[in-house]
Coordinates of C-alpha atoms in Angstrom, one line a residue:
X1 CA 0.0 0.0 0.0
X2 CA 1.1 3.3 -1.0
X3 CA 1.1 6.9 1.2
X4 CA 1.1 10.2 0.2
X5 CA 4.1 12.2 1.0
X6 CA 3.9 14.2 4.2
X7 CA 2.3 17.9 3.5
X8 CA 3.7 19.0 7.2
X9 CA 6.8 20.8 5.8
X10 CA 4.5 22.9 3.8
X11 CA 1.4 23.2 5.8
X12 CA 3.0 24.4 9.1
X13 CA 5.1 27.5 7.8
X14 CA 1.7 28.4 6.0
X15 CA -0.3 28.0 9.2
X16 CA 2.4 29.9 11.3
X17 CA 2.2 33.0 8.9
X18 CA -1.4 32.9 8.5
X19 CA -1.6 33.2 12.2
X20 CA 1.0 35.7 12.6
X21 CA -0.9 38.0 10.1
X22 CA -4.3 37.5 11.4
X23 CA -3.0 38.5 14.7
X24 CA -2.6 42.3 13.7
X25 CA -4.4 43.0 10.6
X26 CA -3.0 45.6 8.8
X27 CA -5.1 48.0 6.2
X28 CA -4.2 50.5 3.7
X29 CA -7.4 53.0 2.6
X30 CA -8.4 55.6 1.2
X31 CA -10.9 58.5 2.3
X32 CA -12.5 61.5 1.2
X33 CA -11.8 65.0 2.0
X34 CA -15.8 65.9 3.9
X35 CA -17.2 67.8 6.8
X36 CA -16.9 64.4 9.0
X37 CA -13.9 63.1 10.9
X38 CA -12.0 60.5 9.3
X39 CA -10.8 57.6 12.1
X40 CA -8.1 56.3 12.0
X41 CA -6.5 53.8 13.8
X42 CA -2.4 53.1 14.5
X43 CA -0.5 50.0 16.4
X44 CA 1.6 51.4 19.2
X45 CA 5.0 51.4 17.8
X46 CA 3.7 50.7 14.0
X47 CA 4.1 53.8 11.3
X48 CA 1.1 54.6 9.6
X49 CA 1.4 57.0 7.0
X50 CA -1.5 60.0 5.8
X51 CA -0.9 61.5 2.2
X52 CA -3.2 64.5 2.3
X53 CA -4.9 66.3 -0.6
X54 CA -2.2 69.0 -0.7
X55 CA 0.7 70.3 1.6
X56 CA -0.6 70.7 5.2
X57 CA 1.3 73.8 6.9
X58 CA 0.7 72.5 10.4
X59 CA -1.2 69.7 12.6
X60 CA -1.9 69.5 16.4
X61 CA -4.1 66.7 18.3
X62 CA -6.3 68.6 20.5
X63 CA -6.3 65.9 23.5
X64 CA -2.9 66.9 25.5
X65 CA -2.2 63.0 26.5
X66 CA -2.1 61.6 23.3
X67 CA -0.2 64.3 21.8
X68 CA 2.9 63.5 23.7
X69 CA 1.8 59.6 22.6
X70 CA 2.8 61.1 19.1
X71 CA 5.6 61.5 16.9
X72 CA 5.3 62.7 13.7
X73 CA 7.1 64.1 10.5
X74 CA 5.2 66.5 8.2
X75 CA 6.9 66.6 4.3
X76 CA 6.1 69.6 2.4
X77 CA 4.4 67.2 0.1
X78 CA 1.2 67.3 2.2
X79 CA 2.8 63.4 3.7
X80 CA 2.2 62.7 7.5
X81 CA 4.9 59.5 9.1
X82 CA 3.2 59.2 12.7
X83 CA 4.2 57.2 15.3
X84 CA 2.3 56.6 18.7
X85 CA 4.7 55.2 21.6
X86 CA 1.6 54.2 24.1
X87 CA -2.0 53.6 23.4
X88 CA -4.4 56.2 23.8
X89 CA -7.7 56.8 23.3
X90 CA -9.5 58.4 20.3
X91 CA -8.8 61.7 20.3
X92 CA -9.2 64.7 17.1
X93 CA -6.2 65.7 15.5
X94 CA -6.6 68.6 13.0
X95 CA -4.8 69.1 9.6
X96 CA -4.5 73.0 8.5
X97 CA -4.0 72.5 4.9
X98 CA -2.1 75.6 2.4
X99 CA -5.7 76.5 1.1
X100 CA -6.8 76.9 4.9
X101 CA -8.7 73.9 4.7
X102 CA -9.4 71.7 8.1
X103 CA -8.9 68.1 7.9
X104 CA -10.1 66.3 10.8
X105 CA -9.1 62.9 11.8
X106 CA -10.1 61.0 15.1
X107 CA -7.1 58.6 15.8
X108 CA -6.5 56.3 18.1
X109 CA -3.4 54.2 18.9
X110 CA -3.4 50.6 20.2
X111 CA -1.3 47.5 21.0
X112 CA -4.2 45.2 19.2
X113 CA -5.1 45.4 15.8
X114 CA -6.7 45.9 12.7
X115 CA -4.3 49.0 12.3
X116 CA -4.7 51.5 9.4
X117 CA -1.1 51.4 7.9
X118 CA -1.6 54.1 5.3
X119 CA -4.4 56.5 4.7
X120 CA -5.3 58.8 2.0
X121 CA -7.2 61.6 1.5
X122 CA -8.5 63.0 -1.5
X123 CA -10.3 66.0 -1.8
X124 CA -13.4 65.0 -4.5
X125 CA -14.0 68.7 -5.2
X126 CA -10.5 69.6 -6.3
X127 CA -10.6 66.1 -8.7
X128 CA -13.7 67.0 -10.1
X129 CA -12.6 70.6 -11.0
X130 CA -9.1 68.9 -12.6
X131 CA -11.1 67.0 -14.6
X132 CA -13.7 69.1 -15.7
X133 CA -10.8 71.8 -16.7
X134 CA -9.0 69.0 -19.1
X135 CA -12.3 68.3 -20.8
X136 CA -12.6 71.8 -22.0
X137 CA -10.2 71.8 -24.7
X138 CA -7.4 74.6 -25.4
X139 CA -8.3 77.9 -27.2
X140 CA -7.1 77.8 -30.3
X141 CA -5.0 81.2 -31.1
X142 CA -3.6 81.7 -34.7
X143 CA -0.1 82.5 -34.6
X144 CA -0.5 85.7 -37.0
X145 CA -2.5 87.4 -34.3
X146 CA 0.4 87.5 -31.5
X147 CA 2.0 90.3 -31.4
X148 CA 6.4 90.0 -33.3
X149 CA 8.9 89.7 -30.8

């Protein structure tokens, strides 16, 4: 009688990294630019990046405790790297943006997952008005109307 090879050498490194990345979910998302707060959610220790619409000139978190939970890096690409070193709860943490626009995001840090990784905003107005300005297509100017120079 004939057996089947043994699957354990295969099965037990899949079954120990399936469980190691159920254990602390990680998620990537997008969101749009709105009146309402966006939440977002960050493992304690774990850098979870926010790419904002435009360039942000400054950002505070209006909850004193988990500001000094937070480090964070602001490019002058409108790109956020935060870092919480302790779990707090959610608190708001406003976004100025260069237009004067408020962003608004109610974060959270904690030691248990699902964890937002990377979030981005869009603004949906500023898109729409991008691509309702390519649609209208270039004036057309003959060259024997500018002036000689």
């Amino acid at each position: 009688m004939k057996t089947l090879p043994s699957c354990h050498g295969i099965i037990r490194p899949c079954l120990f990294l399936g469980a190691l990345f159920a254990m602390s979910p990680l998620f990537a998302r997008d969101a749009v630019l709105s009146k309402n707060p966006i939440p977002l959610r960050v493992g304690v220790g774990r850098e979870a990046i926010i790419s904002f619409p435009q360039p942000a000139t400054h950002t505070r978190i209006t909850n004193e405790t988990a500001a000094n939970a937070v480090s964070n890096m602001l490019t002058p690409q409108g790109v956020m790297y935060l870092t919480a070193s302790k779990p707090f709860e959610r608190s708001r943490m406003i976004a100025e943006l260069v237009d004067g626009q408020m962003v608004m995001i109610d974060i959270e840090a904690s030691e248990n997952g699902p964890f937002d990784t990377e979030l981005n905003i869009t603004d949906r107005g500023a898109t729409n008005a991008v691509t309702a300005a390519a649609a209208i297509p270039a004036a057309v100017v003959d060259p024997a109307l500018l002036p000689a120079g």
